[in-house]
Coordinates of C-alpha atoms in Angstrom, one line a residue:
X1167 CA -12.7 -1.9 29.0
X1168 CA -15.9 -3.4 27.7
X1169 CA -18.0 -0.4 29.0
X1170 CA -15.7 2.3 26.5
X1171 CA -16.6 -0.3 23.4
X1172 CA -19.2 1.1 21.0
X1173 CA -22.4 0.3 21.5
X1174 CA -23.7 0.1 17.3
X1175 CA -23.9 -1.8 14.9
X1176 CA -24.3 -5.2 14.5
X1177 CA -23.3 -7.9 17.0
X1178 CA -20.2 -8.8 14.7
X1179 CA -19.5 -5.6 14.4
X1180 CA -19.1 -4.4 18.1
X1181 CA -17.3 -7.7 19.2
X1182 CA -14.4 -6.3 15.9
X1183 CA -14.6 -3.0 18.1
X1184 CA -14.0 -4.7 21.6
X1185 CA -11.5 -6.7 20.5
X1186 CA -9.5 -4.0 18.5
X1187 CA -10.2 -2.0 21.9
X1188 CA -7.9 -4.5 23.8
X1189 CA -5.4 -4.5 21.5
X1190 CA -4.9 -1.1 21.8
X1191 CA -5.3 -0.9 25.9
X1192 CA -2.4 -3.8 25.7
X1193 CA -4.4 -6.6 27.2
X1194 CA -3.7 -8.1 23.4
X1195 CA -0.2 -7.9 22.2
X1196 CA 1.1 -8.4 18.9
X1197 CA 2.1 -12.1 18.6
X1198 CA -0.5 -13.1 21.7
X1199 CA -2.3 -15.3 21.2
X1200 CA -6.2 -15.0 22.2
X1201 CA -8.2 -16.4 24.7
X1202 CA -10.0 -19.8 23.0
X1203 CA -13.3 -18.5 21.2
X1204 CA -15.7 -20.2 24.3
X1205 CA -13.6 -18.2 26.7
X1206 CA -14.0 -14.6 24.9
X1207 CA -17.5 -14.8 23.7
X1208 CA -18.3 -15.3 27.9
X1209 CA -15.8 -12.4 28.3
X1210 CA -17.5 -10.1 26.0
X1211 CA -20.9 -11.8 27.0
X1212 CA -21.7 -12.5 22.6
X1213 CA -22.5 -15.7 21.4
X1214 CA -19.8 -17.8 19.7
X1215 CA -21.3 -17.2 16.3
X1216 CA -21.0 -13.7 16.0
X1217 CA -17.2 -14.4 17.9
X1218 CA -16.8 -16.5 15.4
X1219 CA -17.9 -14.0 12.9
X1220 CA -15.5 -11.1 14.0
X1221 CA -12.5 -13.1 14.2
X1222 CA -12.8 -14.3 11.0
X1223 CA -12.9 -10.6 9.7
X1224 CA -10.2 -9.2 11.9
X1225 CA -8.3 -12.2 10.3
X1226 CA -9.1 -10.6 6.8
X1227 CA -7.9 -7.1 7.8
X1228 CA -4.7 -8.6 8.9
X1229 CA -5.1 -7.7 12.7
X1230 CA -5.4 -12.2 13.3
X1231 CA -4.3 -14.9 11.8
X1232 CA -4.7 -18.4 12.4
X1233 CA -2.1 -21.1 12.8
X1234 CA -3.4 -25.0 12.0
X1235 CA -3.4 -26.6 15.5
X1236 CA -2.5 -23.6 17.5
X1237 CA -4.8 -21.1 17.3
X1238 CA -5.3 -17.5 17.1
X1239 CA -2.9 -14.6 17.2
X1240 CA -3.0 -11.2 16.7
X1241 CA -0.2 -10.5 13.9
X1242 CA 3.0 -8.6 14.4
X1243 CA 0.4 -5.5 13.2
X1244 CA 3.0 -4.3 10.7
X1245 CA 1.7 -1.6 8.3
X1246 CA 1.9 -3.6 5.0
X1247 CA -0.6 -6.5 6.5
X1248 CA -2.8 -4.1 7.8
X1249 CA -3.3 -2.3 5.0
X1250 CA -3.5 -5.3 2.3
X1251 CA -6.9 -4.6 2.0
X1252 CA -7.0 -0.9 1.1
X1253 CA -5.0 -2.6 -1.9
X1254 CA -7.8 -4.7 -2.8
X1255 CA -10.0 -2.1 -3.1
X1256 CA -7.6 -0.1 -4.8
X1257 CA -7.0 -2.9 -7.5
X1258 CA -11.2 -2.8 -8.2
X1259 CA -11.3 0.6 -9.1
X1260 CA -12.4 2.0 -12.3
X1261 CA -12.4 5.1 -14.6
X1262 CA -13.0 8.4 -12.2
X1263 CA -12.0 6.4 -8.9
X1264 CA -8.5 5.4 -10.7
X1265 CA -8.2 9.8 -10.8
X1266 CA -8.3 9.8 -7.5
X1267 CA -6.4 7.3 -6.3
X1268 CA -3.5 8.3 -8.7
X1269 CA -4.1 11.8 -7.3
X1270 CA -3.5 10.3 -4.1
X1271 CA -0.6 8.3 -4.9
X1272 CA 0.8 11.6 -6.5
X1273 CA 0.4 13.5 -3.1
X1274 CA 2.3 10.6 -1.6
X1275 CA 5.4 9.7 -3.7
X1276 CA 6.1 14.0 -4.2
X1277 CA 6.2 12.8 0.0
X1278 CA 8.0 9.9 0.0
X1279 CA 10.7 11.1 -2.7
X1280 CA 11.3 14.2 -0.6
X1281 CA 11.9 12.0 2.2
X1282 CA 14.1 9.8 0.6
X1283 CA 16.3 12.7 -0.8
X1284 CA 17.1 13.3 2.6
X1285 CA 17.4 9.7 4.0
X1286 CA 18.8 7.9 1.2
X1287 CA 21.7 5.8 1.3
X1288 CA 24.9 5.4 -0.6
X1289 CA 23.6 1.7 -1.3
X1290 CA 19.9 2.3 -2.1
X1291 CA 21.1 4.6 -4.6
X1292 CA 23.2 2.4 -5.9
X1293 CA 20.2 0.2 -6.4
X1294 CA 18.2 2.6 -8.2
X1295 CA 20.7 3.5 -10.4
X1296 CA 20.9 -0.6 -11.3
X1297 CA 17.0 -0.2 -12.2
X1298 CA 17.2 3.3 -14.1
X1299 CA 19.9 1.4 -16.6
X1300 CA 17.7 -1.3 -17.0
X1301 CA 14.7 0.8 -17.8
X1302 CA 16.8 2.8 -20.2
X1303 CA 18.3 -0.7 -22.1
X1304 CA 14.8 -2.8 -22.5
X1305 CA 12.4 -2.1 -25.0
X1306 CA 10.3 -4.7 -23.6
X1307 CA 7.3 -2.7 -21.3
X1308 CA 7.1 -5.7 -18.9
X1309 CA 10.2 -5.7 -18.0
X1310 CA 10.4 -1.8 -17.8
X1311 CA 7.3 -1.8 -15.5
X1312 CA 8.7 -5.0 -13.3
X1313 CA 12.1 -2.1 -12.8
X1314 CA 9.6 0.8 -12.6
X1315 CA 8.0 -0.9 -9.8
X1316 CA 11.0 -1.4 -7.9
X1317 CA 12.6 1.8 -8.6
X1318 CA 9.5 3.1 -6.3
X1319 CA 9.2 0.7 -3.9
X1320 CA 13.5 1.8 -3.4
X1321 CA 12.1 5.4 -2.9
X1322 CA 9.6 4.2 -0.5
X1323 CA 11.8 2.1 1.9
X1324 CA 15.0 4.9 1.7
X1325 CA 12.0 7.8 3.0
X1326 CA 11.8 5.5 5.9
X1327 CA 8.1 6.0 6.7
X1328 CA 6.5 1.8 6.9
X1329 CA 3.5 3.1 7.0
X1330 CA 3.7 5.6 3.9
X1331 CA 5.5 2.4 1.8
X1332 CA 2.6 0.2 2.5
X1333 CA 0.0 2.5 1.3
X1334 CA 2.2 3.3 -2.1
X1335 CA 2.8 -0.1 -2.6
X1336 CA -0.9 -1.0 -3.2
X1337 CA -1.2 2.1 -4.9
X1338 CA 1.7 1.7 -7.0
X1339 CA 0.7 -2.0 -8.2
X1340 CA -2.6 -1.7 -8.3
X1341 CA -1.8 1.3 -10.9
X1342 CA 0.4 -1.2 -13.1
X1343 CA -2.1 -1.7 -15.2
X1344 CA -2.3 1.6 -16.2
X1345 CA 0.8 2.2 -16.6
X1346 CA 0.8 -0.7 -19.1
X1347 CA -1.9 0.4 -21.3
X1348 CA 0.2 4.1 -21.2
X1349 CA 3.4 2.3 -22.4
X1350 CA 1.6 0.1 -25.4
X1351 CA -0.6 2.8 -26.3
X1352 CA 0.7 6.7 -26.2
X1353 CA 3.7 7.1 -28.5
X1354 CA 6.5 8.1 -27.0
X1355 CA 5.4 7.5 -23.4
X1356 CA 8.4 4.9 -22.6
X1357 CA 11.1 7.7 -23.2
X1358 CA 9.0 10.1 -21.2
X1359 CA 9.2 7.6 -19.0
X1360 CA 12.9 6.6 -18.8
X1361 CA 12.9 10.9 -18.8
X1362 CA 11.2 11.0 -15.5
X1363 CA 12.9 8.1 -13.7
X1364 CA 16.1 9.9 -14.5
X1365 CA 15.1 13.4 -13.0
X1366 CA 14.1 11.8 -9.8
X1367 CA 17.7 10.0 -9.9
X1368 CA 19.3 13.6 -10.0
X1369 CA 17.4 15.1 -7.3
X1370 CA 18.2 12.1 -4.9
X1371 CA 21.7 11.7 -5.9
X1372 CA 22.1 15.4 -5.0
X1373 CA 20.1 15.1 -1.6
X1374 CA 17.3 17.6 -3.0
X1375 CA 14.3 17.1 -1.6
X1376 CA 12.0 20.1 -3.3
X1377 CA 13.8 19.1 -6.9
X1378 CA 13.0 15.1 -5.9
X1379 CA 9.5 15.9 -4.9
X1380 CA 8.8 18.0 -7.9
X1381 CA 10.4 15.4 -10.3
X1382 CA 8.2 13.0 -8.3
X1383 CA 4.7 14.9 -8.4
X1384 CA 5.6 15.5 -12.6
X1385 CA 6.1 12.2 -13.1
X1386 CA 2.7 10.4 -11.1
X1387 CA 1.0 13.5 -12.7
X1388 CA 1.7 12.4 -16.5
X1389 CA 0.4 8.9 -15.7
X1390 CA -3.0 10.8 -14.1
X1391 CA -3.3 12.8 -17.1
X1392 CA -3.2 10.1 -19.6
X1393 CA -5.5 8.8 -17.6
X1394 CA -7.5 11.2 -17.3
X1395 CA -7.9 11.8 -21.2
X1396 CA -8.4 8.4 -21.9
X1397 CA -11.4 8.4 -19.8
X1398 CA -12.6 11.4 -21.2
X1399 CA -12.1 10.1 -25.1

């Protein structure tokens, strides 16, 4: 195992790689926990510092954690932890890079909402249907995005991809703030809005996934436009 680890970077950096290496040859399992931080740094022949250096950031990235008195485990490696921190970045981006990750995120729900035409239950479109109506009865934009928000998320868990519905849902809040400026600035954005939200409803109600991921792309495609001219004004 420790001959097929990489051989660059820093010290830090190659103990992260051996370590992700035998979690993915199984001699880690999720929920195991690890080997005390004496007994791996001998195992992987690094000092405890640098050990010490790359658990700490595979704790960051979601693949550890720590528990007070126990120790160290590698996490249940569910999507939505191990991909907290693409959010993070996503939340720090500005002007151009906001584009692109709305242009991502368009790619994505046109995906997801396709999906979720075909996977979607009786019950999760009940759901939406409660947050449509109370999108379409509130004037006030926070409580429209807090319903916009989980209106999506819905979409995302009813496609049944955990992987695709971690990734839109740092995309999706980290974009919040966009969508907030759109609301309290561009007239006549919230009934756009409500408009959108309601053609995706059709299109999963009738178990269409081209019409759902068309509505879908139109509607992530408004917000990147906006966007897109505000940058450019």
């Amino acid at each position: 195992m420790d001959e097929a680890a990489p051989q660059k970077g820093t010290v830090t950096q190659r103990a992260i790689e051996r370590i992700k290496v035998m979690i993915t040859e199984g001699s880690l399992e999720p929920g195991q926990r690890l080997p005390t931080e004496r007994d791996l740094a001998a195992r992987l022949g690094i000092s405890r510092s640098s050990m010490r250096e790359a658990i700490r950031a595979l704790t960051v990235m979601g693949v550890l954690e720590a528990r007070h008195g126990s120790g160290i485990y590698v996490t249940a490696l569910e999507a939505g932890d191990l991909l907290e921190t693409f959010g993070v970045v996503a939340d720090l981006s500005r002007g151009p890079r906001l584009v692109e990750l709305l242009e991502v995120r368009r790619i994505l729900e046109s995906a997801a909402t396709a999906l979720a035409a075909a996977r979607i239950t009786d019950d999760q479109l009940g759901c939406l249907g409660e947050h449509l109506t109370a999108m379409n009865t509130t004037d006030d934009p926070d409580e429209m995005l807090a319903h916009d928000l989980a209106f999506h998320r819905e979409i995302a868990t009813a496609a049944g991809n955990e992987t695709m519905a971690a990734i839109l849902e740092g995309l999706s809040s980290r974009t919040f703030r966009a969508r907030a400026r759109r609301g309290y600035q561009e007239e006549g954005a919230i009934v756009r809005t409500r408009r959108e939200h309601a053609a995706i409803h059709r299109a999963l109600a009738a178990r269409d996934p081209e019409a759902a991921r068309a509505a879908a792309a139109a509607h992530v495609g408004e917000v990147k436009e906006w966007l897109r001219a505000e940058l450019g004004s």
